[in-house]
C-alpha cells in the first residue's frame, strides 16, 4: 500500500468523523440562518407576508427611533454589565488563585458558581423581590434610617444591570482564574529582580498575560447579555426595551416575522462585530 493510498484513507476517515458535526451545523444553523435572512427581506402587508425581496425592514429600523433605541439600550446595558463584571470578577479570581490555599480553592470555585445551579428565571424574580420597594434592601435602609422613602431600584435599568452582573461575574471569575493559575511564579521573581514593584509587576506582567482570559469571558458576557430576553423583561419593567424584547413584540403581538428576522440579523451583526474586535485584539496580544 503506497503512501498516497494511506493518506487518502486517513483523509476519508477524518471526514467520516467530521461529517456528523458538519451535517448537524448545516441542518440546524446554516439552513435556518439562510431562511431567516431571506425572510428579513420580505415584508408583511395586512395579514399576509409578501415574499418579494426588499430592504424596507432595514430602512424602517434606521428611521423608527423606537427600534434604533432598542439596539442602543442593548449596547449600553451590555457594555455596562461587561465592564462592571470584569472589574468585580478580576479581584475575586485573583483572591481565589493567590490567597486561598490550594486545598480550599476547589471549594471556593464551587461557592463562586452556585448561581449557575439556580434557574435563570428564579434568579431574576429573586432579584425583583430583593430590589422592590418592599424588598430587603429598602427595608434595611429604612430600618437604619438612611432613607425616608423606598428607593426606585426595581423595574428599571439599574435592576437589569444588577441581575446581569450577579450572573456574569461568576462566569468571568472562572475564565480569569483559569489564566491566573497557569502563570509561573518565575514571572513575578523576574520582575522583582529587575526592580519592579508590586503594581508594576501586575500592570506590565500579570495583566497582559491574563488578558486572553479577560477577553474570552468579556466576549461570552457580551454575547449572552445582548441576546437575553428574560432578565430585561422581569427586572426592566418594560421601561427601556432592549432589542430582544422588541423582537418578541414583533412576533407575539404583530406577527411581523419579516421585521423580527431583520432585527435578529442586526443583533447577530452586532455580536459578529464584537467577535471580530475581540479576535483581532487577542491575536495581537498573542503575537
Coordinates of N, CA and C in Angstrom, one line a residue, residues 136-245:
X136 N -35.8 43.6 50.6 CA -34.8 43.5 51.7 C -34.0 44.8 51.7
X137 N -33.5 45.3 50.6 CA -32.6 46.4 50.6 C -33.3 47.7 51.1
X138 N -34.5 48.0 50.6 CA -35.3 49.1 51.1 C -35.7 49.0 52.5
X139 N -36.1 47.8 52.9 CA -36.5 47.6 54.3 C -35.3 47.8 55.3
X140 N -34.1 47.3 54.9 CA -32.9 47.5 55.7 C -32.5 49.0 55.8
X141 N -32.5 49.7 54.7 CA -32.2 51.1 54.7 C -33.2 51.9 55.4
X142 N -34.5 51.6 55.3 CA -35.5 52.3 56.1 C -35.3 52.0 57.6
X143 N -35.0 50.8 57.9 CA -34.8 50.4 59.3 C -33.7 51.1 60.0
X144 N -32.6 51.3 59.3 CA -31.5 52.0 60.0 C -31.5 53.5 59.8
X145 N -32.5 54.0 59.1 CA -32.8 55.4 59.0 C -32.0 56.1 57.9
X146 N -31.4 55.4 57.0 CA -30.6 56.1 55.9 C -31.5 56.7 54.9
X147 N -32.7 56.2 54.7 CA -33.6 56.8 53.8 C -35.0 56.9 54.4
X148 N -35.8 57.9 53.9 CA -37.1 58.1 54.5 C -38.2 57.5 53.6
X149 N -37.9 57.3 52.3 CA -38.8 56.7 51.4 C -38.1 55.6 50.6
X150 N -38.8 54.6 50.2 CA -38.2 53.5 49.4 C -37.5 54.0 48.2
X151 N -36.4 53.4 47.8 CA -35.7 53.8 46.6 C -36.3 53.0 45.4
X152 N -36.3 53.7 44.2 CA -36.8 53.1 43.0 C -35.6 52.4 42.3
X153 N -35.4 51.2 42.8 CA -34.2 50.4 42.2 C -34.7 49.1 41.5
X154 N -36.0 49.0 41.4 CA -36.6 47.8 40.7 C -37.3 48.3 39.4
X155 N -37.5 47.4 38.5 CA -38.2 47.7 37.2 C -37.6 48.9 36.5
X156 N -36.3 48.9 36.4 CA -35.6 49.9 35.6 C -34.2 49.3 35.2
X157 N -33.4 50.2 34.6 CA -32.1 49.7 34.0 C -31.2 49.3 35.2
X158 N -31.2 49.9 36.3 CA -30.4 49.6 37.4 C -30.6 48.1 37.8
X159 N -31.9 47.8 37.9 CA -32.2 46.4 38.3 C -31.7 45.4 37.3
X160 N -31.9 45.7 36.0 CA -31.4 44.8 34.9 C -29.9 44.6 35.0
X161 N -29.2 45.7 35.2 CA -27.7 45.6 35.3 C -27.3 44.8 36.5
X162 N -27.9 45.0 37.6 CA -27.6 44.2 38.8 C -27.9 42.7 38.6
X163 N -29.0 42.4 38.0 CA -29.3 41.0 37.7 C -28.3 40.3 36.8
X164 N -27.9 41.1 35.8 CA -26.9 40.5 34.8 C -25.6 40.4 35.5
X165 N -25.1 41.4 36.2 CA -23.8 41.4 36.8 C -23.7 40.2 37.8
X166 N -24.7 40.0 38.6 CA -24.7 38.9 39.6 C -24.4 37.6 38.9
X167 N -24.9 37.4 37.7 CA -24.7 36.1 36.9 C -23.3 36.1 36.3
X168 N -23.0 37.2 35.6 CA -21.8 37.1 34.7 C -20.5 37.3 35.5
X169 N -20.5 37.8 36.7 CA -19.3 37.9 37.5 C -18.7 36.5 37.7
X170 N -19.6 35.5 37.9 CA -19.2 34.2 38.2 C -18.6 33.6 36.9
X171 N -19.1 33.8 35.8 CA -18.6 33.3 34.5 C -17.2 33.9 34.3
X172 N -17.0 35.2 34.5 CA -15.7 35.8 34.3 C -14.7 35.4 35.3
X173 N -15.2 35.1 36.5 CA -14.2 34.6 37.5 C -13.6 33.3 37.1
X174 N -14.4 32.4 36.5 CA -13.8 31.2 36.1 C -12.8 31.3 35.0
X175 N -13.1 32.2 34.0 CA -12.2 32.3 32.8 C -10.9 33.0 33.3
X176 N -11.0 34.0 34.2 CA -9.8 34.7 34.6 C -9.0 33.8 35.6
X177 N -9.7 33.1 36.4 CA -9.0 32.2 37.3 C -8.2 31.1 36.6
X178 N -8.7 30.6 35.5 CA -8.0 29.6 34.7 C -6.7 30.1 34.1
X179 N -6.7 31.4 33.8 CA -5.4 32.0 33.4 C -4.5 32.3 34.5
X180 N -5.0 32.7 35.6 CA -4.1 33.1 36.7 C -3.3 31.9 37.3
X181 N -4.0 30.7 37.4 CA -3.3 29.6 38.0 C -2.3 29.0 37.0
X182 N -2.3 29.4 35.8 CA -1.3 28.9 34.8 C 0.0 29.7 34.8
X183 N -0.1 30.9 35.5 CA 1.1 31.7 35.4 C 2.2 31.2 36.4
X184 N 3.4 31.1 35.9 CA 4.5 30.6 36.7 C 5.0 31.7 37.6
X185 N 5.3 31.3 38.9 CA 5.9 32.3 39.9 C 7.1 33.0 39.4
X186 N 7.8 32.4 38.4 CA 9.0 33.0 37.9 C 8.8 34.3 37.2
X187 N 7.6 34.6 36.7 CA 7.4 35.9 36.1 C 7.5 37.0 37.2
X188 N 6.9 36.7 38.4 CA 7.0 37.7 39.4 C 8.4 37.9 39.9
X189 N 9.1 36.8 40.0 CA 10.5 36.8 40.5 C 11.4 37.6 39.5
X190 N 11.2 37.3 38.3 CA 12.0 38.1 37.3 C 11.7 39.6 37.3
X191 N 10.4 39.9 37.4 CA 10.1 41.3 37.5 C 10.6 42.0 38.7
X192 N 10.6 41.2 39.9 CA 11.2 41.8 41.1 C 12.7 42.0 41.0
X193 N 13.4 41.0 40.3 CA 14.8 41.1 40.1 C 15.2 42.3 39.3
X194 N 14.3 42.7 38.4 CA 14.5 43.9 37.5 C 14.1 45.2 38.1
X195 N 13.7 45.1 39.4 CA 13.4 46.3 40.1 C 11.9 46.8 40.1
X196 N 11.0 45.9 39.6 CA 9.6 46.3 39.5 C 8.9 46.1 40.9
X197 N 8.1 47.1 41.2 CA 7.3 46.9 42.5 C 6.1 46.1 42.2
X198 N 5.2 45.9 43.2 CA 4.0 45.1 43.1 C 3.1 45.6 42.0
X199 N 2.8 46.9 42.0 CA 1.9 47.4 41.0 C 2.5 47.3 39.6
X200 N 3.8 47.6 39.4 CA 4.4 47.5 38.1 C 4.4 46.0 37.6
X201 N 4.6 45.1 38.5 CA 4.6 43.7 38.1 C 3.2 43.3 37.6
X202 N 2.2 43.8 38.3 CA 0.8 43.5 37.9 C 0.5 44.1 36.6
X203 N 0.8 45.4 36.4 CA 0.4 46.2 35.3 C 1.1 45.7 34.0
X204 N 2.4 45.4 34.1 CA 3.2 45.1 32.9 C 3.4 43.6 32.7
X205 N 3.1 42.8 33.7 CA 3.4 41.4 33.5 C 2.1 40.6 33.7
X206 N 1.5 40.6 34.9 CA 0.4 39.8 35.2 C -0.8 40.1 34.3
X207 N -1.2 41.4 34.3 CA -2.4 41.8 33.5 C -2.3 41.4 32.0
X208 N -1.2 41.7 31.3 CA -1.1 41.3 29.9 C -1.2 39.8 29.7
X209 N -0.6 39.0 30.6 CA -0.7 37.6 30.5 C -2.1 37.0 30.7
X210 N -2.9 37.7 31.5 CA -4.3 37.2 31.8 C -5.3 37.9 30.9
X211 N -4.9 38.7 30.0 CA -5.9 39.4 29.1 C -6.7 38.4 28.2
X212 N -6.1 37.3 27.7 CA -6.9 36.3 27.0 C -8.1 35.8 27.8
X213 N -7.8 35.5 29.0 CA -9.0 35.1 29.9 C -10.0 36.2 30.1
X214 N -9.5 37.4 30.3 CA -10.4 38.5 30.4 C -11.3 38.7 29.2
X215 N -10.6 38.7 28.0 CA -11.3 38.9 26.8 C -12.3 37.8 26.4
X216 N -11.9 36.6 26.7 CA -12.8 35.4 26.5 C -14.1 35.6 27.3
X217 N -13.9 35.8 28.6 CA -15.0 36.0 29.5 C -15.9 37.2 29.1
X218 N -15.2 38.3 28.7 CA -15.9 39.5 28.3 C -16.7 39.3 27.1
X219 N -16.2 38.5 26.1 CA -16.9 38.3 24.9 C -18.1 37.4 25.2
X220 N -18.0 36.3 26.0 CA -19.1 35.5 26.4 C -20.2 36.3 27.1
X221 N -19.7 37.2 28.0 CA -20.7 38.1 28.7 C -21.4 38.9 27.7
X222 N -20.7 39.5 26.7 CA -21.4 40.3 25.7 C -22.4 39.6 24.9
X223 N -22.0 38.4 24.5 CA -23.0 37.6 23.7 C -24.2 37.2 24.4
X224 N -24.0 36.7 25.7 CA -25.2 36.2 26.4 C -26.0 37.4 26.9
X225 N -25.4 38.5 27.2 CA -26.2 39.6 27.7 C -27.0 40.3 26.7
X226 N -26.4 40.6 25.5 CA -27.1 41.3 24.5 C -28.2 40.5 23.9
X227 N -28.2 39.2 23.9 CA -29.2 38.4 23.4 C -30.3 37.9 24.4
X228 N -30.1 38.4 25.7 CA -31.0 37.9 26.7 C -32.3 38.7 26.7
X229 N -33.4 37.9 26.9 CA -34.8 38.5 26.9 C -35.4 38.4 28.3
X230 N -35.1 37.4 29.1 CA -35.7 37.2 30.3 C -35.4 38.2 31.4
X231 N -34.1 38.5 31.6 CA -33.8 39.4 32.7 C -34.3 40.8 32.4
X232 N -34.1 41.4 31.2 CA -34.7 42.7 31.0 C -36.3 42.7 31.1
X233 N -36.9 41.6 30.7 CA -38.3 41.5 30.8 C -38.8 41.5 32.2
X234 N -38.1 40.8 33.1 CA -38.6 40.7 34.5 C -38.1 41.9 35.3
X235 N -36.8 42.3 35.2 CA -36.3 43.3 36.0 C -36.4 44.7 35.4
X236 N -36.5 44.8 34.1 CA -36.5 46.1 33.5 C -37.9 46.8 33.6
X237 N -39.0 46.1 33.8 CA -40.3 46.7 33.9 C -40.8 47.3 32.6
X238 N -40.2 46.9 31.4 CA -40.7 47.4 30.1 C -40.6 49.0 30.0
X239 N -39.7 49.6 30.9 CA -39.5 51.0 30.8 C -38.5 51.4 29.7
X240 N -37.5 50.5 29.5 CA -36.5 50.7 28.4 C -36.4 49.3 27.7
X241 N -37.0 49.2 26.6 CA -37.0 48.0 25.8 C -35.6 47.8 25.2
X242 N -35.1 46.5 25.3 CA -33.9 46.2 24.5 C -34.3 45.4 23.3
X243 N -33.4 45.2 22.4 CA -33.7 44.6 21.1 C -34.4 43.3 21.2
X244 N -33.9 42.3 22.0 CA -34.6 41.0 22.1 C -36.1 41.2 22.5
X245 N -36.4 42.1 23.4 CA -37.8 42.4 23.7 C -38.6 42.9 22.5

